[in-house]
Amino acid sequence: MRTPGEFEQRRELLREALTRERVDALVVVAPANVRYLSGFTGSNGALLITGDRELLFTDSRYKTQAAGETGCDVKITKGSLMDVAIKWAQRLKVARVGFERNRISYERHQELRKGRGTIRLKSLTGVVEGLRLVKSPVEIATIRAAVVLNSEALEQSLKRWKPGTTEIDLAAEIEFRMRRLGADGPSFETIVASGERSALPHARPTVGEIQRNQLLLIDMGATVAGYASDMTRTFAVGSLNAKAKRIYRAVWESQLAAVDAIRPGVTANAVDQAARRVLRQSGFDKLFIHSTGHGLGLEIHESPRVGKKVPQELEAGMVITVEPGVYVEGFGGVRIEDTVVVTPTSHEVLTPTSKELRAL
Ligand code: GLY
Ligand code: MN
Ligand code: MN
């Protein structure tokens, strides 16, 4: 899904950001940021972006791959890529070099503080992540493909569901279907949580059988060409009691209200509040114990977080999840999650899977 010029454009926007940050170059180490700026998908890479050079450092395992994936000047090296990148900055007579303080360890930071000859290092945070907030049409198309594939993997997996299936069996089937449909893999560990375990927002699937007449929560995401999708659906296995149905309806209405609030200029906090307001009406708001959603893209959790006190205004091209949930310990939980893109005047829900309560 690479368009000529996409990476070059990103690097030009980065250079403008670096001027605003008063540095002459940036050393990029976070894999998602390296990929965003260079196209390189390997696990070990660092980029040095100066005013007129773009160098990608990696090790010998990635020699052929790097040359094929990036238009940057590839340097195969050994040891700490960050050290090598900084040495190159010295060689190129760059005076002020920024580094990603939100992406390196404390130990690394201590080492950097020892100084680097004539180079002045400046700690920066979120510079590349800031560029990644608003997705390009190519990125949105890729996320859409990931979302559609994810929904298809769910449908295929549910066709193979039968009584006696364990949570782990179903999670494995889902991840197998994703791969068969062309995903890079799951974007996070698939959650399949039956009965009381659905009250754990991030449950790990167990060897326990999926129980009848209980809730079943599935939270799954596929990565396609590097981009994540994320969806949660909660099902009725057999029939549900009145309380479970009431919770389901409340979460569904809350999710719809939050989605409805999405448009450019609205704050992430306002979207979060829209979800909570509806749950307050049914008395379930105290059981909604996490944020309403998050941005996603090259990483499963990106800015903006859609939570309380997040003043970030939404802009066209941002892609976020909307995923309110209600969790009753010892009983069960319901979460409904879609991936949504902010459009110039409103929003579009990318997730095609129905939100009607479905009985399996
Ligand atoms: N599956 C992780 C999340 O929904 O954020
Ligand atoms: Mn999510
Ligand atoms: Mn999820």
Tab-separated table of C-alpha atoms and ligand atoms in Angstrom:
chain	number	residue	atom	x	y	z
A	1	MET	CA	0.000	0.000	0.000
A	2	ARG	CA	2.953	2.313	-0.566
A	3	THR	CA	2.429	5.412	-2.672
A	4	PRO	CA	5.464	7.135	-4.069
A	5	GLY	CA	6.046	10.296	-2.149
A	6	GLU	CA	4.137	9.329	1.002
A	7	PHE	CA	7.282	8.761	3.070
A	8	GLU	CA	9.071	11.755	1.571
A	9	GLN	CA	6.085	13.942	2.498
A	10	ARG	CA	6.122	12.679	6.070
A	11	ARG	CA	9.819	13.427	6.399
A	12	GLU	CA	9.280	16.958	5.096
A	13	LEU	CA	6.542	17.513	7.700
A	14	LEU	CA	8.897	16.122	10.325
A	15	ARG	CA	11.581	18.613	9.297
A	16	GLU	CA	9.109	21.453	9.811
A	17	ALA	CA	8.332	20.068	13.267
A	18	LEU	CA	12.061	19.836	14.056
A	19	THR	CA	12.513	23.499	13.166
A	20	ARG	CA	9.712	24.351	15.601
A	21	GLU	CA	11.458	22.225	18.241
A	22	ARG	CA	14.754	24.025	17.542
A	23	VAL	CA	16.795	20.988	16.601
A	24	ASP	CA	18.676	20.267	13.374
A	25	ALA	CA	18.079	16.515	13.370
A	26	LEU	CA	16.166	13.728	15.083
A	27	VAL	CA	17.216	10.227	16.031
A	28	VAL	CA	14.155	7.993	15.782
A	29	VAL	CA	14.184	4.613	17.530
A	30	ALA	CA	10.548	3.592	18.124
A	31	PRO	CA	9.814	0.874	15.520
A	32	ALA	CA	6.415	2.349	14.578
A	33	ASN	CA	7.983	5.788	14.112
A	34	VAL	CA	10.854	4.350	12.074
A	35	ARG	CA	8.330	2.540	9.883
A	36	TYR	CA	6.148	5.630	9.522
A	37	LEU	CA	9.043	7.750	8.296
A	38	SER	CA	11.020	5.217	6.263
A	39	GLY	CA	8.866	2.200	5.385
A	40	PHE	CA	11.333	-0.128	7.127
A	41	THR	CA	9.484	-2.921	8.945
A	42	GLY	CA	12.367	-4.660	10.731
A	43	SER	CA	12.516	-4.951	14.504
A	44	ASN	CA	15.915	-3.271	14.867
A	45	GLY	CA	16.249	0.094	13.179
A	46	ALA	CA	17.111	3.702	13.948
A	47	LEU	CA	16.715	6.707	11.723
A	48	LEU	CA	18.707	9.893	11.605
A	49	ILE	CA	16.772	12.663	9.868
A	50	THR	CA	18.780	15.846	9.308
A	51	GLY	CA	17.906	18.872	7.196
A	52	ASP	CA	19.023	17.126	4.012
A	53	ARG	CA	19.898	13.519	4.882
A	54	GLU	CA	17.929	10.468	5.953
A	55	LEU	CA	19.932	7.543	7.213
A	56	LEU	CA	18.509	4.219	8.324
A	57	PHE	CA	20.724	2.148	10.619
A	58	THR	CA	20.057	-1.539	11.051
A	59	ASP	CA	21.960	-4.800	11.446
A	60	SER	CA	23.115	-7.336	8.888
A	61	ARG	CA	19.986	-9.518	9.217
A	62	TYR	CA	18.004	-6.764	7.517
A	63	LYS	CA	20.445	-5.831	4.744
A	64	THR	CA	18.310	-7.009	1.814
A	65	GLN	CA	14.972	-6.160	3.400
A	66	ALA	CA	15.963	-2.600	4.309
A	67	ALA	CA	17.247	-1.875	0.820
A	68	GLY	CA	13.917	-3.034	-0.625
A	69	GLU	CA	11.672	-1.222	1.817
A	70	THR	CA	13.129	2.237	2.169
A	71	GLY	CA	14.409	5.099	0.086
A	72	CYS	CA	16.618	6.195	3.003
A	73	ASP	CA	20.365	5.726	2.939
A	74	VAL	CA	20.814	2.301	4.628
A	75	LYS	CA	23.818	1.753	6.929
A	76	ILE	CA	24.398	-1.773	8.176
A	77	THR	CA	26.011	-1.636	11.560
A	78	LYS	CA	26.622	-3.449	14.867
A	79	GLY	CA	25.881	-2.594	18.472
A	80	SER	CA	23.763	0.320	19.665
A	81	LEU	CA	22.043	1.885	16.676
A	82	MET	CA	21.403	5.032	18.639
A	83	ASP	CA	25.112	5.464	19.361
A	84	VAL	CA	25.940	4.964	15.706
A	85	ALA	CA	23.253	7.438	14.664
A	86	ILE	CA	24.644	10.062	17.024
A	87	LYS	CA	28.188	9.442	15.725
A	88	TRP	CA	26.876	10.007	12.219
A	89	ALA	CA	25.226	13.226	13.344
A	90	GLN	CA	28.651	14.350	14.584
A	91	ARG	CA	30.245	13.359	11.305
A	92	LEU	CA	27.599	15.343	9.424
A	93	LYS	CA	28.333	18.349	11.666
A	94	VAL	CA	24.810	18.585	13.022
A	95	ALA	CA	24.746	20.850	16.093
A	96	ARG	CA	21.465	20.044	17.889
A	97	VAL	CA	20.034	16.541	17.780
A	98	GLY	CA	16.687	15.556	19.244
A	99	PHE	CA	15.920	12.114	20.624
A	100	GLU	CA	12.654	10.437	21.652
A	101	ARG	CA	12.660	10.559	25.438
A	102	ASN	CA	9.276	8.794	25.579
A	103	ARG	CA	10.725	5.830	23.711
A	104	ILE	CA	14.027	5.091	25.428
A	105	SER	CA	14.929	3.484	28.741
A	106	TYR	CA	16.103	5.371	31.797
A	107	GLU	CA	19.483	3.647	31.457
A	108	ARG	CA	19.845	4.866	27.896
A	109	HIS	CA	18.894	8.353	28.961
A	110	GLN	CA	21.586	8.338	31.668
A	111	GLU	CA	24.151	7.334	29.042
A	112	LEU	CA	23.051	10.118	26.709
A	113	ARG	CA	23.410	12.665	29.498
A	114	LYS	CA	27.134	11.956	29.611
A	115	GLY	CA	27.354	14.101	26.526
A	116	ARG	CA	28.493	13.539	22.985
A	117	GLY	CA	31.390	15.804	22.061
A	118	THR	CA	30.225	18.891	20.253
A	119	ILE	CA	26.664	17.658	19.761
A	120	ARG	CA	23.882	19.131	21.845
A	121	LEU	CA	21.212	16.552	22.554
A	122	LYS	CA	17.661	17.659	23.213
A	123	SER	CA	15.043	15.371	24.685
A	124	LEU	CA	11.779	15.531	22.761
A	125	THR	CA	8.506	13.716	23.191
A	126	GLY	CA	5.747	12.783	20.774
A	127	VAL	CA	7.127	14.605	17.706
A	128	VAL	CA	6.551	11.753	15.258
A	129	GLU	CA	3.458	10.595	17.163
A	130	GLY	CA	2.047	14.105	16.608
A	131	LEU	CA	2.415	13.669	12.850
A	132	ARG	CA	0.771	10.250	13.071
A	133	LEU	CA	-2.383	11.620	14.737
A	134	VAL	CA	-4.049	12.488	11.441
A	135	LYS	CA	-4.025	9.629	8.963
A	136	SER	CA	-3.537	10.033	5.216
A	137	PRO	CA	-6.045	8.547	2.742
A	138	VAL	CA	-3.645	5.624	2.180
A	139	GLU	CA	-3.436	4.965	5.898
A	140	ILE	CA	-7.223	5.143	6.289
A	141	ALA	CA	-7.646	2.704	3.395
A	142	THR	CA	-5.212	0.321	5.101
A	143	ILE	CA	-6.989	0.584	8.461
A	144	ARG	CA	-10.299	-0.016	6.667
A	145	ALA	CA	-8.849	-3.167	5.099
A	146	ALA	CA	-7.687	-4.326	8.546
A	147	VAL	CA	-11.127	-3.644	10.043
A	148	VAL	CA	-12.976	-5.472	7.262
A	149	LEU	CA	-10.619	-8.447	7.460
A	150	ASN	CA	-11.053	-8.568	11.229
A	151	SER	CA	-14.847	-8.683	10.918
A	152	GLU	CA	-14.609	-11.428	8.306
A	153	ALA	CA	-12.321	-13.444	10.600
A	154	LEU	CA	-14.964	-13.169	13.327
A	155	GLU	CA	-17.747	-14.402	11.017
A	156	GLN	CA	-15.681	-17.340	9.796
A	157	SER	CA	-14.728	-18.283	13.350
A	158	LEU	CA	-18.270	-18.112	14.691
A	159	LYS	CA	-19.375	-20.542	11.973
A	160	ARG	CA	-17.024	-23.037	13.570
A	161	TRP	CA	-18.265	-22.406	17.073
A	162	LYS	CA	-19.941	-25.339	18.774
A	163	PRO	CA	-20.878	-26.198	22.352
A	164	GLY	CA	-17.827	-27.449	24.208
A	165	THR	CA	-15.431	-25.056	22.485
A	166	THR	CA	-12.981	-23.579	24.979
A	167	GLU	CA	-12.062	-19.903	25.136
A	168	ILE	CA	-8.564	-20.777	23.930
A	169	ASP	CA	-9.916	-22.832	20.996
A	170	LEU	CA	-12.036	-19.950	19.811
A	171	ALA	CA	-9.211	-17.407	20.248
A	172	ALA	CA	-6.889	-19.702	18.270
A	173	GLU	CA	-9.501	-20.127	15.518
A	174	ILE	CA	-9.913	-16.358	15.284
A	175	GLU	CA	-6.164	-15.761	14.961
A	176	PHE	CA	-5.845	-18.597	12.425
A	177	ARG	CA	-8.649	-17.072	10.313
A	178	MET	CA	-6.978	-13.662	10.425
A	179	ARG	CA	-3.773	-15.125	9.047
A	180	ARG	CA	-5.579	-17.100	6.372
A	181	LEU	CA	-7.359	-13.935	5.281
A	182	GLY	CA	-4.032	-12.157	4.833
A	183	ALA	CA	-3.362	-10.377	8.127
A	184	ASP	CA	0.189	-9.874	9.394
A	185	GLY	CA	-1.190	-11.300	12.640
A	186	PRO	CA	-3.347	-10.208	15.567
A	187	SER	CA	-2.815	-6.608	16.683
A	188	PHE	CA	-3.022	-7.741	20.334
A	189	GLU	CA	-3.714	-10.943	22.219
A	190	THR	CA	-7.284	-11.975	21.334
A	191	ILE	CA	-9.704	-11.819	24.237
A	192	VAL	CA	-12.398	-14.490	24.511
A	193	ALA	CA	-14.126	-14.336	27.874
A	194	SER	CA	-17.186	-16.374	28.784
A	195	GLY	CA	-19.631	-15.933	31.662
A	196	GLU	CA	-18.199	-14.290	34.779
A	197	ARG	CA	-14.844	-13.847	33.061
A	198	SER	CA	-16.403	-11.310	30.696
A	199	ALA	CA	-16.329	-8.931	33.679
A	200	LEU	CA	-12.520	-8.796	33.316
A	201	PRO	CA	-11.918	-6.067	30.711
A	202	HIS	CA	-8.654	-7.653	29.572
A	203	ALA	CA	-9.277	-11.323	30.274
A	204	ARG	CA	-6.897	-13.962	28.930
A	205	PRO	CA	-8.686	-16.886	27.248
A	206	THR	CA	-8.671	-20.045	29.370
A	207	VAL	CA	-9.129	-23.769	28.784
A	208	GLY	CA	-12.613	-23.363	30.247
A	209	GLU	CA	-15.519	-24.261	27.977
A	210	ILE	CA	-17.738	-21.455	26.730
A	211	GLN	CA	-20.804	-21.643	28.908
A	212	ARG	CA	-24.451	-21.737	27.821
A	213	ASN	CA	-26.926	-18.998	28.720
A	214	GLN	CA	-24.062	-16.639	29.506
A	215	LEU	CA	-22.408	-13.621	27.998
A	216	LEU	CA	-19.442	-14.144	25.687
A	217	LEU	CA	-17.100	-11.213	25.087
A	218	ILE	CA	-14.706	-11.256	22.138
A	219	ASP	CA	-12.180	-8.432	21.657
A	220	MET	CA	-10.029	-8.933	18.579
A	221	GLY	CA	-7.880	-7.011	16.136
A	222	ALA	CA	-5.952	-7.869	13.003
A	223	THR	CA	-2.905	-6.043	11.698
A	224	VAL	CA	-2.818	-5.560	7.920
A	225	ALA	CA	0.208	-4.023	6.189
A	226	GLY	CA	1.282	-2.733	9.596
A	227	TYR	CA	-2.032	-1.112	10.561
A	228	ALA	CA	-4.200	-2.281	13.438
A	229	SER	CA	-7.918	-2.850	13.779
A	230	ASP	CA	-9.788	-3.329	17.033
A	231	MET	CA	-13.324	-4.587	17.650
A	232	THR	CA	-15.280	-5.959	20.588
A	233	ARG	CA	-18.606	-7.738	20.376
A	234	THR	CA	-20.498	-9.365	23.215
A	235	PHE	CA	-22.788	-12.284	22.421
A	236	ALA	CA	-25.505	-14.289	24.110
A	237	VAL	CA	-24.654	-17.961	24.192
A	238	GLY	CA	-28.166	-19.397	24.290
A	239	SER	CA	-30.447	-16.995	26.139
A	240	LEU	CA	-29.640	-14.269	28.617
A	241	ASN	CA	-31.429	-13.173	31.761
A	242	ALA	CA	-33.068	-9.743	32.036
A	243	LYS	CA	-30.096	-8.169	33.833
A	244	ALA	CA	-27.632	-9.159	31.117
A	245	LYS	CA	-30.000	-7.856	28.443
A	246	ARG	CA	-30.422	-4.578	30.340
A	247	ILE	CA	-26.657	-4.132	30.557
A	248	TYR	CA	-26.288	-4.925	26.878
A	249	ARG	CA	-28.844	-2.296	25.880
A	250	ALA	CA	-27.262	0.340	28.122
A	251	VAL	CA	-23.769	-0.258	26.671
A	252	TRP	CA	-25.098	-0.261	23.120
A	253	GLU	CA	-26.902	3.067	23.665
A	254	SER	CA	-23.808	4.497	25.306
A	255	GLN	CA	-21.646	3.387	22.392
A	256	LEU	CA	-24.063	4.912	19.860
A	257	ALA	CA	-24.155	8.212	21.777
A	258	ALA	CA	-20.351	8.427	21.855
A	259	VAL	CA	-20.055	7.622	18.142
A	260	ASP	CA	-22.719	10.217	17.427
A	261	ALA	CA	-20.681	12.899	19.214
A	262	ILE	CA	-17.673	12.425	16.920
A	263	ARG	CA	-16.893	15.237	14.516
A	264	PRO	CA	-14.037	17.679	13.926
A	265	GLY	CA	-13.609	20.249	16.683
A	266	VAL	CA	-15.175	18.111	19.410
A	267	THR	CA	-12.793	17.191	22.236
A	268	ALA	CA	-11.907	13.592	23.071
A	269	ASN	CA	-13.238	14.348	26.540
A	270	ALA	CA	-16.664	15.276	25.112
A	271	VAL	CA	-16.892	11.924	23.318
A	272	ASP	CA	-15.977	10.157	26.561
A	273	GLN	CA	-18.619	12.166	28.428
A	274	ALA	CA	-21.289	11.285	25.859
A	275	ALA	CA	-20.706	7.583	26.610
A	276	ARG	CA	-20.775	8.113	30.390
A	277	ARG	CA	-23.889	10.279	30.337
A	278	VAL	CA	-25.975	7.477	28.843
A	279	LEU	CA	-24.658	4.931	31.326
A	280	ARG	CA	-25.470	7.308	34.186
A	281	GLN	CA	-29.127	7.282	33.136
A	282	SER	CA	-29.293	3.532	33.653
A	283	GLY	CA	-27.133	3.622	36.795
A	284	PHE	CA	-24.252	1.688	35.258
A	285	ASP	CA	-21.718	4.520	34.938
A	286	LYS	CA	-19.670	3.448	38.003
A	287	LEU	CA	-19.146	0.065	36.371
A	288	PHE	CA	-17.541	1.651	33.305
A	289	ILE	CA	-13.964	1.557	34.539
A	290	HIS	CA	-11.814	2.504	31.570
A	291	SER	CA	-11.560	5.179	28.885
A	292	THR	CA	-14.064	5.286	26.051
A	293	GLY	CA	-11.436	4.647	23.393
A	294	HIS	CA	-8.091	5.379	21.819
A	295	GLY	CA	-6.444	6.250	18.559
A	296	LEU	CA	-5.055	3.411	16.493
A	297	GLY	CA	-2.852	3.027	13.451
A	298	LEU	CA	0.638	1.554	13.263
A	299	GLU	CA	0.161	0.811	16.954
A	300	ILE	CA	-2.925	-0.580	18.640
A	301	HIS	CA	-2.988	2.236	21.195
A	302	GLU	CA	-2.080	5.689	19.908
A	303	SER	CA	-3.067	9.247	20.613
A	304	PRO	CA	-5.608	10.577	21.134
A	305	ARG	CA	-6.849	8.724	24.165
A	306	VAL	CA	-10.613	9.181	24.305
A	307	GLY	CA	-10.907	9.697	28.026
A	308	LYS	CA	-11.877	12.045	30.803
A	309	LYS	CA	-9.854	15.244	30.864
A	310	VAL	CA	-8.376	14.788	27.382
A	311	PRO	CA	-8.677	18.238	25.783
A	312	GLN	CA	-7.410	17.099	22.358
A	313	GLU	CA	-9.773	18.270	19.643
A	314	LEU	CA	-10.677	15.698	17.022
A	315	GLU	CA	-9.636	16.432	13.451
A	316	ALA	CA	-10.655	14.911	10.145
A	317	GLY	CA	-8.440	11.904	9.454
A	318	MET	CA	-8.060	10.789	13.062
A	319	VAL	CA	-9.029	7.175	13.651
A	320	ILE	CA	-10.279	6.193	17.098
A	321	THR	CA	-12.062	3.347	18.822
A	322	VAL	CA	-15.289	3.741	20.793
A	323	GLU	CA	-15.608	1.007	23.372
A	324	PRO	CA	-17.676	1.609	26.489
A	325	GLY	CA	-18.167	-1.381	28.763
A	326	VAL	CA	-19.981	-2.351	31.935
A	327	TYR	CA	-18.380	-4.963	34.191
A	328	VAL	CA	-20.200	-6.670	37.061
A	329	GLU	CA	-17.864	-8.789	39.155
A	330	GLY	CA	-19.166	-12.317	39.639
A	331	PHE	CA	-21.778	-11.843	36.921
A	332	GLY	CA	-20.276	-10.766	33.624
A	333	GLY	CA	-19.528	-7.817	31.403
A	334	VAL	CA	-20.488	-6.232	28.118
A	335	ARG	CA	-18.267	-4.147	25.848
A	336	ILE	CA	-19.023	-2.979	22.320
A	337	GLU	CA	-16.160	-1.524	20.295
A	338	ASP	CA	-15.964	-0.060	16.813
A	339	THR	CA	-13.201	1.671	14.878
A	340	VAL	CA	-14.299	5.104	13.677
A	341	VAL	CA	-12.697	7.655	11.346
A	342	VAL	CA	-13.306	11.381	11.796
A	343	THR	CA	-14.484	12.830	8.460
A	344	PRO	CA	-14.435	16.533	7.434
A	345	THR	CA	-17.988	17.078	8.697
A	346	SER	CA	-18.782	14.072	10.878
A	347	HIS	CA	-17.531	10.485	11.227
A	348	GLU	CA	-17.681	7.086	9.605
A	349	VAL	CA	-17.913	3.817	11.504
A	350	LEU	CA	-15.519	1.493	9.703
A	351	THR	CA	-16.565	-1.682	11.529
A	352	PRO	CA	-19.198	-3.520	9.445
A	353	THR	CA	-20.213	-6.067	12.111
A	354	SER	CA	-23.747	-5.601	13.508
A	355	LYS	CA	-24.190	-4.470	17.114
A	356	GLU	CA	-27.590	-6.144	17.581
A	357	LEU	CA	-27.427	-8.619	20.445
A	358	ARG	CA	-26.701	-11.858	18.691
A	359	ALA	CA	-27.415	-15.291	20.115
A	360	LEU	CA	-24.962	-18.065	19.277
B	1	GLY	N1	-8.156	-4.683	22.807
B	1	GLY	C1	-7.561	-3.638	23.468
B	1	GLY	C2	-8.439	-2.495	23.467
B	1	GLY	O1	-9.609	-2.600	23.147
B	1	GLY	O2	-8.018	-1.423	23.734
B	2	MN	MN	-9.569	-0.816	21.849
B	3	MN	MN	-10.329	-3.972	21.665
